[in-house]
């Protein structure tokens, strides 16, 4: 494996119930948050517990079934016999257990994206509370004990192009694909997740998921190579020969076991309790393992990124915000009444040339400002639609 043979995978600490060590946070700058951040820096991931409540997990599992049943056009949740390959091929990406072909916009998935504890988790790791949230999909891994054919594929991948990441000089052309993201296709929201910046600028990008049921090793799901985030640059440089298998601008790199057997051996399942979030550094090679148990594995995938993220141009932020407002209307979410006090939405008549224009415009999304100084600066120049959580 060239110089990456120096890479030493780390042993992951576990708690007395066999789950990976986790952190409970009261706010983003509490002492536990510093510990969580230190853990993240060392291992390339961290588990934050109690991010979704038990009720929220149950409601979300029910929503996953609503999505599945709307795609297979029949009720299936109570009859495992119906969870066949043929039917599941209509629900999303079969091999990866992803539910939904493109980003999902149900009421439940939208409300989950504004969960305060989730925001605290990302803010703790990213070191800022001014964040945008991604609009991704659900995961559901069917039990396979009696149906091995229902297993998802064992995989390790990167949601970025490691060679563009190490070679680019700056972030000016973040997404090196033809055309700008318009958010006119639900697929654009998935593409948006795979913009990791570049190594020379060194922005931190953090992906995440919330497990909705206890997730033990035998239930399959998320795994990663602990500590790999620090070696990505070196690894990518040593493995330039693999680049020929991918398109020059591909931003999703699935790597077969035969090319990286040692990394597959080093990957660890990240077991966590229901309602826990797993956050990982986008540079850590990761993926999923199939379920081998009798219980389904349920998850929601979520990334948050700083609102002043370098790829978020004013035009993009504007389009993004407008599409989100339409999506909220489609599921009868009233931005003025139904959103959490975390969510700040700005009218579009903000003076784009003024100070902070980038931050102002980038925040025209869902999420977020709890930074009073920033709000004070902005409120004079725009209307903040903010109110108490009502869901
Ligand atoms: O937990 C999983 O199913 C895998 C998640 C993953 O690889 C991703 O979101 O990139």
Tab-separated table of C-alpha atoms and ligand atoms in Angstrom:
chain	number	residue	atom	x	y	z
A	1	UNK	CA	0.000	0.000	0.000
A	2	UNK	CA	3.037	2.314	-0.476
A	3	UNK	CA	3.477	5.068	2.091
A	4	UNK	CA	-0.052	4.454	3.367
A	5	UNK	CA	1.278	1.182	4.823
A	6	UNK	CA	2.434	3.490	7.636
A	7	UNK	CA	-1.211	4.039	8.381
A	8	UNK	CA	-2.130	2.453	11.699
A	9	UNK	CA	-5.862	2.018	12.236
A	10	UNK	CA	-7.066	2.877	15.706
A	11	UNK	CA	-8.947	0.760	18.225
A	12	UNK	CA	-12.292	2.325	19.034
A	13	UNK	CA	-13.349	2.681	22.693
A	14	UNK	CA	-16.685	1.058	23.573
A	15	UNK	CA	-19.014	1.441	26.547
A	16	UNK	CA	-20.148	-1.313	28.898
A	17	UNK	CA	-23.126	-2.184	26.628
A	18	UNK	CA	-20.852	-2.726	23.644
A	19	UNK	CA	-21.817	0.511	21.863
A	20	UNK	CA	-19.085	2.841	20.629
A	21	UNK	CA	-18.194	5.528	23.185
A	22	UNK	CA	-20.618	8.433	22.858
A	23	UNK	CA	-21.051	11.969	24.167
A	24	UNK	CA	-24.162	13.772	25.448
A	25	UNK	CA	-24.001	17.508	24.812
A	26	UNK	CA	-25.869	20.295	26.578
A	27	UNK	CA	-24.580	23.054	24.301
A	28	UNK	CA	-22.016	23.550	21.600
A	29	UNK	CA	-19.319	25.064	23.778
A	30	UNK	CA	-19.734	22.959	26.939
A	31	UNK	CA	-16.798	20.863	28.173
A	32	UNK	CA	-18.342	17.667	26.777
A	33	UNK	CA	-18.421	19.351	23.370
A	34	UNK	CA	-14.649	19.938	23.596
A	35	UNK	CA	-14.166	16.270	24.479
A	36	UNK	CA	-16.386	15.236	21.571
A	37	UNK	CA	-14.431	17.455	19.219
A	38	UNK	CA	-11.102	16.022	20.451
A	39	UNK	CA	-12.437	12.498	19.876
A	40	UNK	CA	-13.578	13.499	16.369
A	41	UNK	CA	-10.168	14.922	15.549
A	42	UNK	CA	-8.417	11.771	16.648
A	43	UNK	CA	-10.701	9.111	15.187
A	44	UNK	CA	-12.338	10.960	12.286
A	45	UNK	CA	-15.843	10.433	13.690
A	46	UNK	CA	-17.835	10.880	16.887
A	47	UNK	CA	-21.131	9.518	18.257
A	48	UNK	CA	-23.440	12.044	19.949
A	49	UNK	CA	-26.251	10.427	21.936
A	50	UNK	CA	-29.878	11.497	22.528
A	51	UNK	CA	-30.059	13.657	19.433
A	52	UNK	CA	-33.544	12.451	18.451
A	53	UNK	CA	-36.086	11.585	21.169
A	54	UNK	CA	-37.579	8.048	21.276
A	55	UNK	CA	-40.875	9.470	19.984
A	56	UNK	CA	-39.084	11.239	17.126
A	57	UNK	CA	-37.322	7.972	16.226
A	58	UNK	CA	-40.642	6.101	16.133
A	59	UNK	CA	-42.338	8.817	14.080
A	60	UNK	CA	-39.407	8.805	11.668
A	61	UNK	CA	-39.473	5.021	11.277
A	62	UNK	CA	-43.159	5.346	10.476
A	63	UNK	CA	-42.291	8.044	7.916
A	64	UNK	CA	-39.707	5.741	6.313
A	65	UNK	CA	-42.493	3.219	5.836
A	66	UNK	CA	-44.750	5.912	4.387
A	67	UNK	CA	-42.051	6.684	1.824
A	68	UNK	CA	-41.465	2.995	1.035
A	69	UNK	CA	-45.180	2.286	0.689
A	70	UNK	CA	-45.672	5.291	-1.568
A	71	UNK	CA	-42.897	3.940	-3.821
A	72	UNK	CA	-44.098	0.322	-3.927
A	73	UNK	CA	-47.732	1.485	-4.008
A	74	UNK	CA	-49.021	-1.006	-1.454
A	75	UNK	CA	-48.935	-1.514	2.322
A	76	UNK	CA	-45.941	-3.679	3.275
A	77	UNK	CA	-44.727	-2.614	6.705
A	78	UNK	CA	-46.455	-5.371	8.643
A	79	UNK	CA	-45.637	-8.278	6.363
A	80	UNK	CA	-41.950	-9.219	6.005
A	81	UNK	CA	-42.836	-11.718	3.295
A	82	UNK	CA	-43.479	-8.748	1.031
A	83	UNK	CA	-40.024	-7.204	1.528
A	84	UNK	CA	-38.778	-8.842	-1.630
A	85	UNK	CA	-35.962	-7.840	-3.987
A	86	UNK	CA	-38.465	-7.141	-6.739
A	87	UNK	CA	-40.483	-4.711	-4.648
A	88	UNK	CA	-37.410	-3.131	-3.005
A	89	UNK	CA	-35.857	-2.325	-6.359
A	90	UNK	CA	-38.551	0.383	-6.543
A	91	UNK	CA	-37.612	1.984	-3.225
A	92	UNK	CA	-34.170	3.449	-3.915
A	93	UNK	CA	-30.583	2.253	-4.103
A	94	UNK	CA	-30.911	-1.423	-3.230
A	95	UNK	CA	-27.219	-2.196	-2.718
A	96	UNK	CA	-26.733	0.637	-0.247
A	97	UNK	CA	-30.071	0.402	1.569
A	98	UNK	CA	-30.948	3.976	0.593
A	99	UNK	CA	-34.658	4.827	0.608
A	100	UNK	CA	-35.576	7.411	-2.022
A	101	UNK	CA	-33.930	8.039	-5.370
A	102	UNK	CA	-33.338	11.723	-4.753
A	103	UNK	CA	-33.650	14.001	-1.737
A	104	UNK	CA	-36.778	13.537	0.399
A	105	UNK	CA	-39.071	16.327	1.576
A	106	UNK	CA	-41.666	14.857	3.932
A	107	UNK	CA	-42.848	16.869	6.948
A	108	UNK	CA	-41.050	14.518	9.327
A	109	UNK	CA	-37.708	14.549	7.511
A	110	UNK	CA	-37.849	18.346	7.277
A	111	UNK	CA	-38.693	18.805	10.954
A	112	UNK	CA	-35.889	16.416	11.898
A	113	UNK	CA	-33.413	18.636	10.054
A	114	UNK	CA	-34.077	21.478	12.486
A	115	UNK	CA	-33.634	19.405	15.661
A	116	UNK	CA	-31.732	21.564	18.186
A	117	UNK	CA	-29.630	18.662	19.538
A	118	UNK	CA	-28.548	17.791	16.011
A	119	UNK	CA	-27.537	21.376	15.401
A	120	UNK	CA	-25.566	21.353	18.675
A	121	UNK	CA	-23.775	18.179	17.585
A	122	UNK	CA	-22.644	19.659	14.257
A	123	UNK	CA	-21.859	23.061	15.800
A	124	UNK	CA	-19.612	21.362	18.363
A	125	UNK	CA	-17.551	19.676	15.712
A	126	UNK	CA	-17.569	22.485	13.155
A	127	UNK	CA	-16.921	25.222	15.728
A	128	UNK	CA	-19.708	27.494	14.496
A	129	UNK	CA	-23.458	27.693	15.028
A	130	UNK	CA	-24.116	29.293	11.635
A	131	UNK	CA	-24.902	26.246	9.602
A	132	UNK	CA	-26.797	25.093	6.568
A	133	UNK	CA	-28.412	21.670	6.584
A	134	UNK	CA	-28.443	19.191	3.709
A	135	UNK	CA	-31.575	17.595	2.260
A	136	UNK	CA	-30.803	13.925	1.907
A	137	UNK	CA	-32.615	10.584	2.257
A	138	UNK	CA	-33.352	7.705	4.595
A	139	UNK	CA	-31.634	4.342	5.057
A	140	UNK	CA	-33.375	1.031	5.712
A	141	UNK	CA	-31.518	-2.288	5.777
A	142	UNK	CA	-33.871	-5.257	5.704
A	143	UNK	CA	-33.196	-8.168	8.072
A	144	UNK	CA	-31.400	-10.937	6.209
A	145	UNK	CA	-31.166	-13.802	8.632
A	146	UNK	CA	-33.883	-15.739	6.822
A	147	UNK	CA	-33.385	-13.941	3.487
A	148	UNK	CA	-29.684	-13.611	2.640
A	149	UNK	CA	-30.598	-12.311	-0.828
A	150	UNK	CA	-31.891	-9.132	0.843
A	151	UNK	CA	-28.401	-8.124	2.048
A	152	UNK	CA	-26.939	-4.792	0.969
A	153	UNK	CA	-23.394	-4.712	-0.398
A	154	UNK	CA	-20.357	-4.371	1.853
A	155	UNK	CA	-18.783	-1.128	0.684
A	156	UNK	CA	-16.190	1.529	1.417
A	157	UNK	CA	-16.312	4.838	-0.422
A	158	UNK	CA	-15.539	8.543	-0.367
A	159	UNK	CA	-18.200	11.179	-1.018
A	160	UNK	CA	-15.632	13.292	-2.812
A	161	UNK	CA	-12.989	12.960	-5.470
A	162	UNK	CA	-9.748	12.506	-3.505
A	163	UNK	CA	-7.546	13.421	-6.474
A	164	UNK	CA	-9.348	16.676	-7.210
A	165	UNK	CA	-9.256	17.299	-3.477
A	166	UNK	CA	-5.464	17.108	-3.292
A	167	UNK	CA	-4.701	18.748	-6.645
A	168	UNK	CA	-6.940	21.815	-6.634
A	169	UNK	CA	-5.296	25.087	-5.651
A	170	UNK	CA	-8.373	26.735	-4.165
A	171	UNK	CA	-12.131	26.364	-3.755
A	172	UNK	CA	-13.103	28.773	-6.510
A	173	UNK	CA	-14.400	25.970	-8.679
A	174	UNK	CA	-15.806	23.800	-5.962
A	175	UNK	CA	-17.979	21.562	-7.941
A	176	UNK	CA	-16.083	20.696	-11.063
A	177	UNK	CA	-19.006	19.477	-13.059
A	178	UNK	CA	-20.561	21.268	-15.996
A	179	UNK	CA	-23.033	23.884	-14.910
A	180	UNK	CA	-23.883	25.303	-11.535
A	181	UNK	CA	-26.182	23.657	-9.044
A	182	UNK	CA	-29.651	25.054	-9.707
A	183	UNK	CA	-31.645	22.965	-7.284
A	184	UNK	CA	-34.113	22.409	-10.076
A	185	UNK	CA	-33.654	18.667	-9.706
A	186	UNK	CA	-33.942	16.857	-6.390
A	187	UNK	CA	-30.684	15.185	-7.334
A	188	UNK	CA	-28.847	18.519	-6.966
A	189	UNK	CA	-29.295	18.231	-3.200
A	190	UNK	CA	-27.389	14.962	-3.217
A	191	UNK	CA	-24.644	16.435	-5.418
A	192	UNK	CA	-24.310	19.307	-2.943
A	193	UNK	CA	-23.255	16.855	-0.219
A	194	UNK	CA	-20.147	15.884	-2.138
A	195	UNK	CA	-18.312	19.207	-2.127
A	196	UNK	CA	-15.417	18.723	0.281
A	197	UNK	CA	-13.388	21.828	-0.568
A	198	UNK	CA	-9.734	21.115	-1.245
A	199	UNK	CA	-6.778	20.100	0.882
A	200	UNK	CA	-4.849	23.323	0.256
A	201	UNK	CA	-7.635	25.419	1.770
A	202	UNK	CA	-8.482	22.846	4.399
A	203	UNK	CA	-12.179	23.437	5.127
A	204	UNK	CA	-13.592	20.825	7.480
A	205	UNK	CA	-16.566	18.936	5.996
A	206	UNK	CA	-18.684	16.785	8.280
A	207	UNK	CA	-21.203	14.181	7.178
A	208	UNK	CA	-23.680	12.505	9.476
A	209	UNK	CA	-26.550	10.169	10.134
A	210	UNK	CA	-28.951	9.426	12.957
A	211	UNK	CA	-29.710	5.790	13.774
A	212	UNK	CA	-33.405	5.457	14.625
A	213	UNK	CA	-33.227	2.036	16.291
A	214	UNK	CA	-30.426	0.540	18.374
A	215	UNK	CA	-27.783	-0.413	15.855
A	216	UNK	CA	-25.465	-3.251	16.836
A	217	UNK	CA	-22.743	-4.855	14.796
A	218	UNK	CA	-25.058	-7.649	13.573
A	219	UNK	CA	-27.618	-5.087	12.331
A	220	UNK	CA	-25.105	-3.791	9.783
A	221	UNK	CA	-25.014	-0.173	8.702
A	222	UNK	CA	-22.332	2.460	9.056
A	223	UNK	CA	-18.647	1.551	9.270
A	224	UNK	CA	-15.476	3.512	8.690
A	225	UNK	CA	-11.702	3.301	8.866
A	226	UNK	CA	-10.857	5.120	12.119
A	227	UNK	CA	-8.067	7.652	11.788
A	228	UNK	CA	-8.061	7.550	7.975
A	229	UNK	CA	-9.039	11.235	7.638
A	230	UNK	CA	-5.471	12.220	8.522
A	231	UNK	CA	-4.067	9.977	5.788
A	232	UNK	CA	-6.381	10.747	2.920
A	233	UNK	CA	-3.985	13.174	1.241
A	234	UNK	CA	-1.087	10.762	1.375
A	235	UNK	CA	-3.275	7.842	0.333
A	236	UNK	CA	-4.726	9.693	-2.655
A	237	UNK	CA	-1.246	10.632	-3.825
A	238	UNK	CA	-0.054	7.020	-3.515
A	239	UNK	CA	-3.104	5.647	-5.316
A	240	UNK	CA	-3.262	7.843	-8.397
A	241	UNK	CA	-3.344	4.681	-10.506
A	242	UNK	CA	-6.908	4.005	-9.253
A	243	UNK	CA	-8.098	7.232	-10.817
A	244	UNK	CA	-8.519	5.596	-14.209
A	245	UNK	CA	-11.558	3.703	-12.905
A	246	UNK	CA	-13.526	6.905	-12.369
A	247	UNK	CA	-14.650	9.912	-14.365
A	248	UNK	CA	-12.315	12.895	-13.952
A	249	UNK	CA	-14.965	14.889	-12.087
A	250	UNK	CA	-16.684	12.040	-10.240
A	251	UNK	CA	-17.527	13.109	-6.704
A	252	UNK	CA	-18.427	9.653	-5.411
A	253	UNK	CA	-15.674	7.041	-5.332
A	254	UNK	CA	-16.649	3.488	-4.389
A	255	UNK	CA	-13.475	1.446	-3.915
A	256	UNK	CA	-13.484	-2.289	-4.374
A	257	UNK	CA	-11.960	-4.517	-1.705
A	258	UNK	CA	-9.366	-5.899	-4.143
A	259	UNK	CA	-7.698	-2.461	-4.397
A	260	UNK	CA	-7.659	-1.689	-0.673
A	261	UNK	CA	-7.829	-5.009	1.225
A	262	UNK	CA	-5.997	-3.632	4.260
A	263	UNK	CA	-8.446	-0.773	4.623
A	264	UNK	CA	-11.390	-3.177	4.434
A	265	UNK	CA	-9.731	-5.169	7.229
A	266	UNK	CA	-9.262	-1.998	9.266
A	267	UNK	CA	-12.851	-0.716	8.933
A	268	UNK	CA	-15.015	-0.839	12.085
A	269	UNK	CA	-18.764	-0.867	12.533
A	270	UNK	CA	-19.917	2.120	14.615
A	271	UNK	CA	-22.561	0.645	16.906
A	272	UNK	CA	-24.864	3.203	18.479
A	273	UNK	CA	-28.157	3.538	20.332
A	274	UNK	CA	-31.448	4.722	18.866
A	275	UNK	CA	-31.466	8.498	18.490
A	276	UNK	CA	-27.672	8.799	18.332
A	277	UNK	CA	-25.966	10.786	15.614
A	278	UNK	CA	-22.731	9.614	14.023
A	279	UNK	CA	-20.717	12.501	12.570
A	280	UNK	CA	-17.673	11.833	10.452
A	281	UNK	CA	-14.968	13.758	8.644
A	282	UNK	CA	-15.673	13.620	4.903
A	283	UNK	CA	-12.064	12.547	4.340
A	284	UNK	CA	-12.568	9.323	6.319
A	285	UNK	CA	-13.191	6.367	4.042
A	286	UNK	CA	-16.493	4.836	5.120
A	287	UNK	CA	-19.548	2.935	3.940
A	288	UNK	CA	-21.856	0.234	5.184
A	289	UNK	CA	-22.102	-3.442	5.967
A	290	UNK	CA	-25.129	-5.649	5.443
A	291	UNK	CA	-27.598	-6.476	8.146
A	292	UNK	CA	-27.180	-10.019	9.515
A	293	UNK	CA	-29.849	-9.808	12.223
A	294	UNK	CA	-33.604	-10.145	12.437
A	295	UNK	CA	-34.202	-6.421	13.024
A	296	UNK	CA	-34.299	-3.703	10.366
A	297	UNK	CA	-31.720	-0.963	10.490
A	298	UNK	CA	-33.250	2.531	10.117
A	299	UNK	CA	-31.351	5.812	9.631
A	300	UNK	CA	-31.634	9.388	8.373
A	301	UNK	CA	-28.632	10.881	6.541
A	302	UNK	CA	-27.801	14.522	7.303
A	303	UNK	CA	-24.861	16.804	6.656
A	304	UNK	CA	-24.449	20.356	7.989
A	305	UNK	CA	-21.930	22.851	6.728
A	306	UNK	CA	-20.909	26.400	7.641
A	307	UNK	CA	-23.193	29.005	6.112
A	308	UNK	CA	-20.192	30.821	4.678
A	309	UNK	CA	-19.020	27.650	2.949
A	310	UNK	CA	-16.904	28.743	0.017
A	311	UNK	CA	-18.961	27.028	-2.697
A	312	UNK	CA	-22.172	28.834	-1.718
A	313	UNK	CA	-22.337	31.739	-4.130
A	314	UNK	CA	-25.030	34.377	-3.750
A	315	UNK	CA	-26.916	33.071	-6.785
A	316	UNK	CA	-26.838	29.538	-5.508
A	317	UNK	CA	-27.991	30.536	-2.042
A	318	UNK	CA	-30.907	32.423	-3.557
A	319	UNK	CA	-32.034	29.496	-5.690
A	320	UNK	CA	-31.584	27.163	-2.764
A	321	UNK	CA	-33.725	29.232	-0.475
A	322	UNK	CA	-36.527	29.609	-3.017
A	323	UNK	CA	-36.724	25.882	-3.646
A	324	UNK	CA	-36.809	25.180	0.097
A	325	UNK	CA	-39.716	27.543	0.569
A	326	UNK	CA	-41.622	25.770	-2.222
A	327	UNK	CA	-40.865	22.403	-0.656
A	328	UNK	CA	-42.104	23.588	2.733
A	329	UNK	CA	-45.338	24.751	1.149
A	330	UNK	CA	-45.840	21.394	-0.575
A	331	UNK	CA	-46.054	19.661	2.819
A	332	UNK	CA	-47.966	22.499	4.488
A	333	UNK	CA	-45.123	23.755	6.635
A	334	UNK	CA	-45.599	27.439	7.259
A	335	UNK	CA	-42.149	29.061	7.604
A	336	UNK	CA	-43.614	31.715	9.885
A	337	UNK	CA	-45.379	29.389	12.270
A	338	UNK	CA	-43.961	25.901	12.098
A	339	UNK	CA	-40.212	26.260	12.136
A	340	UNK	CA	-37.907	26.010	15.110
A	341	UNK	CA	-36.391	29.163	16.535
A	342	UNK	CA	-33.147	27.774	15.154
A	343	UNK	CA	-34.291	28.387	11.633
A	344	UNK	CA	-33.784	31.817	10.265
A	345	UNK	CA	-35.155	32.651	6.858
A	346	UNK	CA	-34.480	35.908	5.158
A	347	UNK	CA	-36.554	37.703	2.576
A	348	UNK	CA	-34.811	37.970	-0.710
A	349	UNK	CA	-34.566	41.748	-0.843
A	350	UNK	CA	-31.393	41.804	1.219
A	351	UNK	CA	-28.734	44.066	-0.204
A	352	UNK	CA	-26.368	41.501	-1.616
A	353	UNK	CA	-23.492	43.984	-1.683
A	354	UNK	CA	-23.610	44.839	1.983
A	355	UNK	CA	-21.286	43.511	4.641
A	356	UNK	CA	-21.805	39.884	5.465
A	357	UNK	CA	-23.687	39.435	2.233
A	358	UNK	CA	-22.289	35.987	1.786
A	359	UNK	CA	-23.433	34.874	5.200
A	360	UNK	CA	-26.800	36.552	4.827
A	361	UNK	CA	-27.515	34.943	1.541
A	362	UNK	CA	-26.153	31.568	2.429
A	363	UNK	CA	-28.508	31.472	5.354
A	364	UNK	CA	-31.522	31.800	3.166
A	365	UNK	CA	-32.209	28.218	3.567
A	366	UNK	CA	-33.115	26.340	6.459
A	367	UNK	CA	-30.763	26.854	9.002
A	368	UNK	CA	-29.442	28.703	11.253
A	369	UNK	CA	-28.253	31.476	13.400
A	370	UNK	CA	-28.159	31.520	17.136
A	371	UNK	CA	-25.338	34.011	17.074
A	372	UNK	CA	-26.932	37.150	18.492
A	373	UNK	CA	-24.241	39.462	17.142
A	374	UNK	CA	-24.817	38.223	13.673
A	375	UNK	CA	-28.569	38.479	14.014
A	376	UNK	CA	-28.319	42.025	15.360
A	377	UNK	CA	-26.312	43.005	12.296
A	378	UNK	CA	-28.754	41.393	9.937
A	379	UNK	CA	-32.109	42.289	11.393
A	380	UNK	CA	-31.829	45.906	10.391
A	381	UNK	CA	-31.541	44.960	6.762
A	382	UNK	CA	-33.921	42.086	6.331
A	383	UNK	CA	-36.952	40.437	7.771
A	384	UNK	CA	-36.277	37.462	9.931
A	385	UNK	CA	-38.977	34.870	9.870
A	386	UNK	CA	-38.515	33.194	13.150
A	387	UNK	CA	-40.884	31.665	15.627
A	388	UNK	CA	-41.333	28.953	18.173
A	389	UNK	CA	-41.269	25.297	17.369
A	390	UNK	CA	-44.786	24.014	16.893
A	391	UNK	CA	-44.484	20.495	15.647
B	1	LIG	O1	-24.771	4.298	7.184
B	1	LIG	C1	-24.824	4.008	6.002
B	1	LIG	O2	-25.713	3.309	5.542
B	1	LIG	C2	-23.768	4.544	5.069
B	1	LIG	C3	-23.771	6.024	5.021
B	1	LIG	C4	-22.795	6.547	4.033
B	1	LIG	O3	-21.914	5.871	3.610
B	1	LIG	C5	-22.904	7.920	3.575
B	1	LIG	O4	-23.842	8.630	3.978
B	1	LIG	O5	-22.034	8.340	2.787
